[in-house]
Amino acid sequence: MIKKALLFTALVLSPMSYAAFDIITQNPYARATPPNAITSAIFMDLINNSEQDRTIISATTSAANKVELHDVVHNGDIMQMRKIEQINIPAHSQVSLQPGSLHIMLFSLLKPLVDGDTITVELTFDNGEKQVFQAPVKKVMDGMKHHH
Ligand SMILES: [Cu+2]
C-alpha cells in the first residue's frame, strides 16, 4: 500500500521537476545603478533545450517593488522601451535578454544595486511553473537609452 502511494507520487511529481529545469538562465546579471537611481534591468540568455515552447509571463525580485517584462522598439532614430506581456522561448532555441532589446525591468529599487551584490529573481511561466535564479550585479556601459 505504501509502495503504491510512493510510486504514484513519483509519477505525478517527476514531469514537473524535469520541466522546472528546462530553461537555462545563462550569464544573468543586473545592471549596477548610480546612488539615486530607482530603476535597473536584468539581462541573460534563456536557453530552452526541451521539446516544448516555454513562455515567461512575469518576474519578481526582492530587490525591487515592481518588475516588468520589457522590449525595445525602434521609432525612427529613437529607441523606446515598452512593457510586454510575455517572453516566448521556443523549443530548442535561445532568447537573449540584452541592452537595447528584451530585458527584465526593475522599478522602485529598494536600494541601489552595487557591483558585486547578487539579487534573487523568480520567473513565472504561463503553465504556473516558477524558476528562481541568482543575478550578480555588474557595472555595464549604458547601451540602452530609454525614452518613456
Ligand atoms: Cu525597460
CSV table of C-alpha atoms and ligand atoms in Angstrom, one decimal:
chain,number,residue,atom,x,y,z
A,1,MET,CA,0.0,0.0,0.0
A,2,ILE,CA,2.7,2.4,1.0
A,3,LYS,CA,4.8,1.4,-2.1
A,4,LYS,CA,1.9,2.1,-4.3
A,5,ALA,CA,1.4,5.6,-2.8
A,6,LEU,CA,5.1,6.4,-3.3
A,7,LEU,CA,5.1,5.2,-6.9
A,8,PHE,CA,2.0,7.3,-7.6
A,9,THR,CA,3.7,10.4,-6.0
A,10,ALA,CA,6.8,9.9,-8.1
A,11,LEU,CA,4.8,9.6,-11.3
A,12,VAL,CA,2.9,12.8,-10.5
A,13,LEU,CA,6.0,14.8,-9.5
A,14,SER,CA,8.6,13.8,-12.0
A,15,PRO,CA,7.3,15.6,-15.1
A,16,MET,CA,7.1,18.8,-13.1
A,17,SER,CA,10.6,18.5,-11.6
A,18,TYR,CA,12.0,17.9,-15.1
A,19,ALA,CA,10.2,20.8,-16.6
A,20,ALA,CA,11.5,23.1,-13.9
A,21,PHE,CA,15.0,22.7,-15.3
A,22,ASP,CA,14.0,23.1,-18.9
A,23,ILE,CA,15.1,26.7,-19.1
A,24,ILE,CA,18.7,27.5,-18.5
A,25,THR,CA,19.4,31.1,-17.3
A,26,GLN,CA,22.9,31.7,-18.7
A,27,ASN,CA,25.1,34.5,-17.6
A,28,PRO,CA,22.4,36.6,-15.8
A,29,TYR,CA,23.3,40.0,-14.5
A,30,ALA,CA,21.6,43.1,-13.1
A,31,ARG,CA,22.9,46.5,-14.1
A,32,ALA,CA,24.6,48.4,-11.2
A,33,THR,CA,22.9,51.8,-10.6
A,34,PRO,CA,24.1,55.2,-9.5
A,35,PRO,CA,23.2,56.1,-5.9
A,36,ASN,CA,19.9,57.8,-6.6
A,37,ALA,CA,18.6,55.7,-9.4
A,38,ILE,CA,15.4,53.7,-8.8
A,39,THR,CA,15.3,51.6,-12.0
A,40,SER,CA,17.6,48.9,-13.4
A,41,ALA,CA,17.3,45.9,-15.6
A,42,ILE,CA,18.3,42.3,-15.8
A,43,PHE,CA,19.8,40.6,-18.8
A,44,MET,CA,20.7,37.0,-19.6
A,45,ASP,CA,20.5,34.3,-22.2
A,46,LEU,CA,17.4,32.0,-21.8
A,47,ILE,CA,18.1,28.5,-23.3
A,48,ASN,CA,15.3,26.1,-23.9
A,49,ASN,CA,16.6,22.6,-24.6
A,50,SER,CA,13.2,21.0,-24.2
A,51,GLU,CA,10.6,19.8,-26.7
A,52,GLN,CA,8.2,22.4,-25.6
A,53,ASP,CA,7.8,26.1,-26.2
A,54,ARG,CA,8.0,28.0,-22.9
A,55,THR,CA,6.6,31.4,-22.1
A,56,ILE,CA,7.6,33.7,-19.2
A,57,ILE,CA,4.6,35.8,-18.1
A,58,SER,CA,6.1,37.6,-15.1
A,59,ALA,CA,9.2,38.1,-12.9
A,60,THR,CA,9.7,39.2,-9.3
A,61,THR,CA,12.7,40.1,-7.2
A,62,SER,CA,13.2,41.1,-3.6
A,63,ALA,CA,15.4,44.0,-4.9
A,64,ALA,CA,12.6,46.0,-6.5
A,65,ASN,CA,8.9,46.7,-5.8
A,66,LYS,CA,7.8,46.5,-9.4
A,67,VAL,CA,9.1,44.3,-12.2
A,68,GLU,CA,8.0,44.3,-15.8
A,69,LEU,CA,9.0,42.4,-18.9
A,70,HIS,CA,10.2,44.9,-21.5
A,71,ASP,CA,11.2,45.1,-25.1
A,72,VAL,CA,12.8,47.9,-27.1
A,73,VAL,CA,11.2,49.2,-30.2
A,74,HIS,CA,12.8,51.5,-32.8
A,75,ASN,CA,10.8,54.6,-33.6
A,76,GLY,CA,12.8,56.2,-36.3
A,77,ASP,CA,16.0,57.2,-34.6
A,78,ILE,CA,14.6,56.8,-31.1
A,79,MET,CA,14.7,53.6,-29.1
A,80,GLN,CA,11.7,53.3,-26.9
A,81,MET,CA,11.1,50.5,-24.4
A,82,ARG,CA,7.7,49.2,-23.7
A,83,LYS,CA,6.1,46.7,-21.4
A,84,ILE,CA,5.3,43.3,-23.0
A,85,GLU,CA,3.0,40.6,-21.7
A,86,GLN,CA,5.3,37.7,-22.2
A,87,ILE,CA,8.7,36.4,-23.4
A,88,ASN,CA,8.5,33.3,-25.6
A,89,ILE,CA,11.3,30.8,-25.7
A,90,PRO,CA,10.5,28.3,-28.5
A,91,ALA,CA,11.6,24.7,-28.1
A,92,HIS,CA,15.3,24.1,-28.8
A,93,SER,CA,16.1,27.7,-29.1
A,94,GLN,CA,17.8,30.6,-27.2
A,95,VAL,CA,16.5,34.1,-26.5
A,96,SER,CA,18.9,36.8,-25.4
A,97,LEU,CA,17.9,39.5,-23.0
A,98,GLN,CA,20.4,42.3,-23.6
A,99,PRO,CA,20.8,46.1,-23.6
A,100,GLY,CA,18.7,47.6,-26.4
A,101,SER,CA,16.5,44.6,-26.6
A,102,LEU,CA,14.5,42.3,-24.3
A,103,HIS,CA,15.1,42.8,-20.6
A,104,ILE,CA,13.5,42.4,-17.2
A,105,MET,CA,12.9,45.9,-16.0
A,106,LEU,CA,13.1,46.8,-12.3
A,107,PHE,CA,11.2,49.8,-10.9
A,108,SER,CA,11.3,51.2,-7.4
A,109,LEU,CA,14.5,49.6,-6.3
A,110,LEU,CA,14.6,49.1,-2.5
A,111,LYS,CA,18.3,50.3,-2.6
A,112,PRO,CA,20.9,51.0,-5.2
A,113,LEU,CA,22.3,47.9,-6.9
A,114,VAL,CA,26.0,47.8,-6.2
A,115,ASP,CA,28.6,46.0,-8.3
A,116,GLY,CA,29.3,42.7,-6.5
A,117,ASP,CA,25.9,42.3,-5.0
A,118,THR,CA,23.6,39.4,-6.0
A,119,ILE,CA,19.9,39.5,-6.3
A,120,THR,CA,17.4,36.7,-6.4
A,121,VAL,CA,14.9,36.6,-9.3
A,122,GLU,CA,11.9,34.5,-9.8
A,123,LEU,CA,10.4,33.8,-13.2
A,124,THR,CA,6.8,32.7,-13.6
A,125,PHE,CA,5.7,30.7,-16.7
A,126,ASP,CA,2.3,30.5,-18.3
A,127,ASN,CA,1.8,27.0,-17.1
A,128,GLY,CA,2.2,28.2,-13.5
A,129,GLU,CA,5.7,26.9,-13.0
A,130,LYS,CA,8.3,29.1,-11.3
A,131,GLN,CA,12.0,29.2,-11.6
A,132,VAL,CA,14.4,31.0,-9.3
A,133,PHE,CA,17.9,32.2,-10.2
A,134,GLN,CA,20.6,34.5,-8.9
A,135,ALA,CA,21.8,37.5,-10.8
A,136,PRO,CA,25.1,39.2,-9.9
A,137,VAL,CA,25.1,43.0,-10.1
A,138,LYS,CA,27.6,44.3,-12.7
A,139,LYS,CA,28.6,47.7,-13.9
A,140,VAL,CA,27.8,47.8,-17.6
A,141,MET,CA,28.0,50.5,-20.3
A,142,ASP,CA,24.6,52.1,-20.8
A,143,GLY,CA,23.9,50.8,-24.3
A,144,MET,CA,20.2,51.4,-23.7
A,145,LYS,CA,18.9,54.9,-23.8
A,146,HIS,CA,15.4,54.9,-22.6
A,147,HIS,CA,12.7,57.3,-23.6
A,148,HIS,CA,9.4,56.9,-21.8
B,1,CU,CU,12.8,48.7,-19.7
